[in-house]
PDB file of N, CA and C in Angstrom:
ATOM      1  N   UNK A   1     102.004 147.380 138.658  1.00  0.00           N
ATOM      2  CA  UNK A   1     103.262 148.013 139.022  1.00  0.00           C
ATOM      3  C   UNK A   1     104.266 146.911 139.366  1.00  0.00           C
ATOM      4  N   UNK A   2     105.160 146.931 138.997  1.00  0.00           N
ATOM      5  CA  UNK A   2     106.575 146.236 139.244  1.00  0.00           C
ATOM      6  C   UNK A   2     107.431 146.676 140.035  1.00  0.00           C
ATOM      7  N   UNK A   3     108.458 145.634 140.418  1.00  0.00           N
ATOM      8  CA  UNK A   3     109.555 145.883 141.119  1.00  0.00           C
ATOM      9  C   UNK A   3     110.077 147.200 140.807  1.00  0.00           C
ATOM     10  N   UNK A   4     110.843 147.506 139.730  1.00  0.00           N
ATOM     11  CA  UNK A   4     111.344 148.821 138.807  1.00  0.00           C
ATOM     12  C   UNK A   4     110.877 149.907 138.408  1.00  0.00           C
ATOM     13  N   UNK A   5     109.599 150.099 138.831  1.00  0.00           N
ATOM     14  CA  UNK A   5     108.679 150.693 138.612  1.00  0.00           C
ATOM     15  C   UNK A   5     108.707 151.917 139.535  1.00  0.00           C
ATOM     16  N   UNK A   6     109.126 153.419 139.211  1.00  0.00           N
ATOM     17  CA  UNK A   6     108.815 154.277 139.910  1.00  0.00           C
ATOM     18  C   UNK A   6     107.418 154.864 140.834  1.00  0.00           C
ATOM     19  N   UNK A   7     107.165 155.316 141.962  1.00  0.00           N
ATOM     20  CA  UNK A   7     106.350 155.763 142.629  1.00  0.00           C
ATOM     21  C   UNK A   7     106.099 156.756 143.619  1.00  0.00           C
ATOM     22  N   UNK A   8     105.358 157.454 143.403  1.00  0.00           N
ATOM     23  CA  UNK A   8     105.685 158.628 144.380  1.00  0.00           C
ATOM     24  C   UNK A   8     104.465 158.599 145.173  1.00  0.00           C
ATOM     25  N   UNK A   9     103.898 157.422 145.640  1.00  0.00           N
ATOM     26  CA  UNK A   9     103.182 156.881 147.272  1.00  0.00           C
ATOM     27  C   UNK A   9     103.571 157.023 147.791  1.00  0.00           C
ATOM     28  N   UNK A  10     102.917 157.805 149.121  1.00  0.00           N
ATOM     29  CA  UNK A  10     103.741 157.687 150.479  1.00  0.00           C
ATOM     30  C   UNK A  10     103.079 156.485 151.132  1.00  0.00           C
ATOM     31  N   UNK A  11     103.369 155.810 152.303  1.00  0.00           N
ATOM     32  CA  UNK A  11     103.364 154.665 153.248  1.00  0.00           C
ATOM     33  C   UNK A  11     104.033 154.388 154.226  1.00  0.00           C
ATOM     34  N   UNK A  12     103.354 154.434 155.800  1.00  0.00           N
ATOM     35  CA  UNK A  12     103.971 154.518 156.765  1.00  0.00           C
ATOM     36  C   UNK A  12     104.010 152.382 157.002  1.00  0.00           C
ATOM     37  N   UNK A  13     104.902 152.591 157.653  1.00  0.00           N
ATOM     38  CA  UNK A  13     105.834 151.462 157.885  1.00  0.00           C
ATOM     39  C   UNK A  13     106.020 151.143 159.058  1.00  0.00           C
ATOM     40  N   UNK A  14     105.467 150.279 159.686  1.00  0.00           N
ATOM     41  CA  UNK A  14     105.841 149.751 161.404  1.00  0.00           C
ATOM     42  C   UNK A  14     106.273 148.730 161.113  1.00  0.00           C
ATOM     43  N   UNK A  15     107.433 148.157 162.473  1.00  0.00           N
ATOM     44  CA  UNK A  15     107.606 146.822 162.597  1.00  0.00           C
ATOM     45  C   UNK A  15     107.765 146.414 163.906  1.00  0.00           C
ATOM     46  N   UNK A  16     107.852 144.936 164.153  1.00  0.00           N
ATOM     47  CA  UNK A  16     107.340 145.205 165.719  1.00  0.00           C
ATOM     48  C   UNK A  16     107.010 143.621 166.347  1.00  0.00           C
ATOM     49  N   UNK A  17     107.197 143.382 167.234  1.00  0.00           N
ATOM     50  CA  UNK A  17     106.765 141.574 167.744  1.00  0.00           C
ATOM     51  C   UNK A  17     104.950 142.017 168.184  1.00  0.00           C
ATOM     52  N   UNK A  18     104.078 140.888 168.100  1.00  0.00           N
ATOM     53  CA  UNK A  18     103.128 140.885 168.386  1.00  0.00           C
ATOM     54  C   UNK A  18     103.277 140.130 170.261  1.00  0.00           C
ATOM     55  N   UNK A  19     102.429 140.286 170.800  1.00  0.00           N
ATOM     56  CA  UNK A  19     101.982 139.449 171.833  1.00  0.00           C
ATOM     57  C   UNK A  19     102.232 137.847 171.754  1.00  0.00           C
ATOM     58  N   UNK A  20     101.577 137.427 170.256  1.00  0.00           N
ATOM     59  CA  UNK A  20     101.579 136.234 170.377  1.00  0.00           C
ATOM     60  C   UNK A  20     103.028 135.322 169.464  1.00  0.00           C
ATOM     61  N   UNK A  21     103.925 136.157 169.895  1.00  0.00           N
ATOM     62  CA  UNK A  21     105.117 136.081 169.440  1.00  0.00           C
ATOM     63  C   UNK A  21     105.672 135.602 168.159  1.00  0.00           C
ATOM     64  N   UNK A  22     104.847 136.315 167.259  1.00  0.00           N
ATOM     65  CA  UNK A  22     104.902 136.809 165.997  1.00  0.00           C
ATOM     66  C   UNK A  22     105.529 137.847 165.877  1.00  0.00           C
ATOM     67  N   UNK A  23     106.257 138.590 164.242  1.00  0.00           N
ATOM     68  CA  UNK A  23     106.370 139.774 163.770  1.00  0.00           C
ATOM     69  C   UNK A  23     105.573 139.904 163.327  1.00  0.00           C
ATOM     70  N   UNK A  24     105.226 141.674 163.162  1.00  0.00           N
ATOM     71  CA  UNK A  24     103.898 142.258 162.509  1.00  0.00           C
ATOM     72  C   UNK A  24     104.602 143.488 161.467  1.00  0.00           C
ATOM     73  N   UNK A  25     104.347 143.492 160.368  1.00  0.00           N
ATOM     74  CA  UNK A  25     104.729 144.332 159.321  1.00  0.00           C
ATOM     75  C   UNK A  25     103.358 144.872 159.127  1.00  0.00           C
ATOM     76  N   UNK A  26     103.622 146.456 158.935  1.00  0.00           N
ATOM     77  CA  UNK A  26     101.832 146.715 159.518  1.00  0.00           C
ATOM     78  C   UNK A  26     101.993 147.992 158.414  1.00  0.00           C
ATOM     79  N   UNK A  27     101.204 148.034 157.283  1.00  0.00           N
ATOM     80  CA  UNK A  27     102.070 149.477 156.213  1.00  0.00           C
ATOM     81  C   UNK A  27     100.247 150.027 156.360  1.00  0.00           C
ATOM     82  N   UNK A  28     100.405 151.233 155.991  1.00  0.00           N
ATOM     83  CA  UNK A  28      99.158 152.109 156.160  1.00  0.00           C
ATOM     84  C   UNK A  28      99.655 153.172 154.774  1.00  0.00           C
ATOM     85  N   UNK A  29      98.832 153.387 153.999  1.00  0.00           N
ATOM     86  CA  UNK A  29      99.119 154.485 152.853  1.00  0.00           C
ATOM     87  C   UNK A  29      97.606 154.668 152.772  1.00  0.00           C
ATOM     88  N   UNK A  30      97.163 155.798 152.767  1.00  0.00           N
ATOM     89  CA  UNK A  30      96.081 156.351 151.604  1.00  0.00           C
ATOM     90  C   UNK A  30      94.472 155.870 152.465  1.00  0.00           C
ATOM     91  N   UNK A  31      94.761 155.497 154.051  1.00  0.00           N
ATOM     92  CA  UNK A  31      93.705 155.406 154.669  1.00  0.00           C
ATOM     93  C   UNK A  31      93.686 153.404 154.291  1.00  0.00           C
ATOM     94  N   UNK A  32      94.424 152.815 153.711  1.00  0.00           N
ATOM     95  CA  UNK A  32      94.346 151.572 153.571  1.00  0.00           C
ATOM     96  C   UNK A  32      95.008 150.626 154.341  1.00  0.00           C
ATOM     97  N   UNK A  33      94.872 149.838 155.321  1.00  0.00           N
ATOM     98  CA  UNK A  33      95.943 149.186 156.316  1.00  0.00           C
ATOM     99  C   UNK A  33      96.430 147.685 156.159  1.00  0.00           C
ATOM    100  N   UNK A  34      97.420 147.369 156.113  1.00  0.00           N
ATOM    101  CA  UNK A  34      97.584 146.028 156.012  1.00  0.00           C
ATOM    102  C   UNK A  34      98.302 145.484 157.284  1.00  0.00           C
ATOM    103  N   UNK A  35      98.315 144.259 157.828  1.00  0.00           N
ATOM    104  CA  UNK A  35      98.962 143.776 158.505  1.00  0.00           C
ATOM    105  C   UNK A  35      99.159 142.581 158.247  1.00  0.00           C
ATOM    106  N   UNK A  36     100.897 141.884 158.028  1.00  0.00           N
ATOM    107  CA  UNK A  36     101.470 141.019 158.074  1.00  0.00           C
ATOM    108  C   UNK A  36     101.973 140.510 159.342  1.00  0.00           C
ATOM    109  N   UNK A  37     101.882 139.480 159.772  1.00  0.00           N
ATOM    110  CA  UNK A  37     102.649 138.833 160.420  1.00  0.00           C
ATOM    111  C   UNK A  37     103.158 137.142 160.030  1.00  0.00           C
ATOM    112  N   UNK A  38     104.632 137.305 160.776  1.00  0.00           N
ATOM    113  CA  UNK A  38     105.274 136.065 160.185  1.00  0.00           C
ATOM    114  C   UNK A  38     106.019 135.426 161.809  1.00  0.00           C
ATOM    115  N   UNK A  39     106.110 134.608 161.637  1.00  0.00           N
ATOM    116  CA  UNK A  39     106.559 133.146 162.335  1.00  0.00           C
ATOM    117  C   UNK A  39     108.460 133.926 161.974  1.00  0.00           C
ATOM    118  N   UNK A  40     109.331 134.304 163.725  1.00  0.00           N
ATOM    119  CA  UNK A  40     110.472 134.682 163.712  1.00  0.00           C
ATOM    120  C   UNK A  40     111.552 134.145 162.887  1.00  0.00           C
ATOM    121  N   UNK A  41     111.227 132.726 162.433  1.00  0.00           N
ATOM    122  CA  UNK A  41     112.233 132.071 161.226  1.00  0.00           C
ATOM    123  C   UNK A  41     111.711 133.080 159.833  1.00  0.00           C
ATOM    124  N   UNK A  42     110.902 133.222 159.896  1.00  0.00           N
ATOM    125  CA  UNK A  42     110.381 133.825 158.601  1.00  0.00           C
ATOM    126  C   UNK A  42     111.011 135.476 158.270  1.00  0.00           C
ATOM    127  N   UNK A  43     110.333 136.075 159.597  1.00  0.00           N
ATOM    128  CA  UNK A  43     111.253 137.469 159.030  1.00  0.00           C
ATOM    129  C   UNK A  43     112.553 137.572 159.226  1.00  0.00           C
ATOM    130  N   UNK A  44     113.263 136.576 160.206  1.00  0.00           N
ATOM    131  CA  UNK A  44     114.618 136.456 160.105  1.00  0.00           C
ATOM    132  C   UNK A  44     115.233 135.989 158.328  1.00  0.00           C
ATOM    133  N   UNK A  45     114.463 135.477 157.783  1.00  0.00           N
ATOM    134  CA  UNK A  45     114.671 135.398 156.268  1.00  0.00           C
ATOM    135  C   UNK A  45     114.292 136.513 155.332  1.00  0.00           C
ATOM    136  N   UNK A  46     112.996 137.134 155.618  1.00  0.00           N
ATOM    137  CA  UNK A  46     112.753 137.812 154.927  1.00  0.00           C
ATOM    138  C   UNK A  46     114.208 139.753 155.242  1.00  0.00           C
ATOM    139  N   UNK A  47     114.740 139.547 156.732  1.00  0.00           N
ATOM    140  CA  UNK A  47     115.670 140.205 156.424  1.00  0.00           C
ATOM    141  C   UNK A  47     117.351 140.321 156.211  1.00  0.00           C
ATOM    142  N   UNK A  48     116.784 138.618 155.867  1.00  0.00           N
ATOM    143  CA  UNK A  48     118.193 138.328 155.014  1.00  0.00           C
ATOM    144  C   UNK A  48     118.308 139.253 153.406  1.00  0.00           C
ATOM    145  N   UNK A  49     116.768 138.921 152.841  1.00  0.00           N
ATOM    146  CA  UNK A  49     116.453 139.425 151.846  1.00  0.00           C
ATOM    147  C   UNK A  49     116.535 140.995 151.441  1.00  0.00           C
ATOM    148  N   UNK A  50     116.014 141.686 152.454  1.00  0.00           N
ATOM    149  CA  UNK A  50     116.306 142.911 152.414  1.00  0.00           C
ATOM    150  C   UNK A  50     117.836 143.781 152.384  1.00  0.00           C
ATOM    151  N   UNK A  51     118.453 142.781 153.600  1.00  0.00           N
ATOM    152  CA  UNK A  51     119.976 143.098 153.054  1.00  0.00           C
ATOM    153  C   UNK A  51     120.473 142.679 152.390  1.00  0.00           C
ATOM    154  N   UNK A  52     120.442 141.751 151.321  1.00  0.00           N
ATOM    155  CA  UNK A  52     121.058 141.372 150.113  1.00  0.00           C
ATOM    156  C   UNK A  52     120.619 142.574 149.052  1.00  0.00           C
ATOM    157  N   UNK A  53     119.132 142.556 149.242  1.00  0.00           N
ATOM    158  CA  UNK A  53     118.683 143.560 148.138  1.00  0.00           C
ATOM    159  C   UNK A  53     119.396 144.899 148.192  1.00  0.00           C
ATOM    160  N   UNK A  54     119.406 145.338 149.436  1.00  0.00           N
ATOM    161  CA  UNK A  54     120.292 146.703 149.767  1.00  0.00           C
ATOM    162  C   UNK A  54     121.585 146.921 149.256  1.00  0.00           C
ATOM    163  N   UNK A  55     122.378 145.628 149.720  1.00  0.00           N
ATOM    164  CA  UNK A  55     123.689 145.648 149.043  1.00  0.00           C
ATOM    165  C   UNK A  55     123.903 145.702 147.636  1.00  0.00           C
ATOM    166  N   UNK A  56     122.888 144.934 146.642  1.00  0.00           N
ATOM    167  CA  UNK A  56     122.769 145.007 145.039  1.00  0.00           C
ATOM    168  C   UNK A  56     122.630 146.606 145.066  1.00  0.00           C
ATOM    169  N   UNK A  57     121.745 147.631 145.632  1.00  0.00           N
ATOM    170  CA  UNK A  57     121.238 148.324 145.203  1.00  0.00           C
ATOM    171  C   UNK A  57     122.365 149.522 145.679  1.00  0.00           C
ATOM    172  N   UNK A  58     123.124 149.466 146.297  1.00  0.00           N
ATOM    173  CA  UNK A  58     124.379 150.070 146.824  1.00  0.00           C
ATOM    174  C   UNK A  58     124.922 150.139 145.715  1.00  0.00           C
ATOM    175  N   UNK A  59     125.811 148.741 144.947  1.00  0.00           N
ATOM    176  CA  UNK A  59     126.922 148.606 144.078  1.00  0.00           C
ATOM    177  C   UNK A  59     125.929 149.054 142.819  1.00  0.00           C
ATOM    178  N   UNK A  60     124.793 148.967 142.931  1.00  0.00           N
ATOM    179  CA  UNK A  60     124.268 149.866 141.303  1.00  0.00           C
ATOM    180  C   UNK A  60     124.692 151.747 141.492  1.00  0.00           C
ATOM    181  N   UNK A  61     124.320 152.208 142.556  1.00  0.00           N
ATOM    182  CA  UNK A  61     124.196 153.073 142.637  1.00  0.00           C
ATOM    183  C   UNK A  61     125.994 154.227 141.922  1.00  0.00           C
ATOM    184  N   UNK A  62     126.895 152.845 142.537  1.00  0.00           N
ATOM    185  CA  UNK A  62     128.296 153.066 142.422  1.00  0.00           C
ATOM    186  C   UNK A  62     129.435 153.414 142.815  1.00  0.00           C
TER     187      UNK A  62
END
């Protein structure tokens, strides 16, 4: 599956600081759990990324 790629998965979505002062991106779908965590420079980038992507996906929309 790709970026472009339609899907009709559901997946719950947390986000959240850990204790050990980390972020934790924590997705759960289908009884399967993942947990990410990143170093605060990191998801401060990774939601640079997300709002850039948002904004592309705004001006497609029209």
């Amino acid at each position: 599956m790709g970026i472009n790629d339609e899907s009709d998965t559901e997946a719950n979505l947390q986000i959240g600081p850990t204790e050990i002062g980390m972020v934790r991106l924590f997705v759960e779908s289908h009884g399967a759990e993942i947990a990410m965590d990143f170093e605060p420079d990191e998801a401060l980038e990774i939601a640079e990324e997300i709002r850039a992507a948002a904004a592309v996906a705004e001006k497609a929309r029209g």
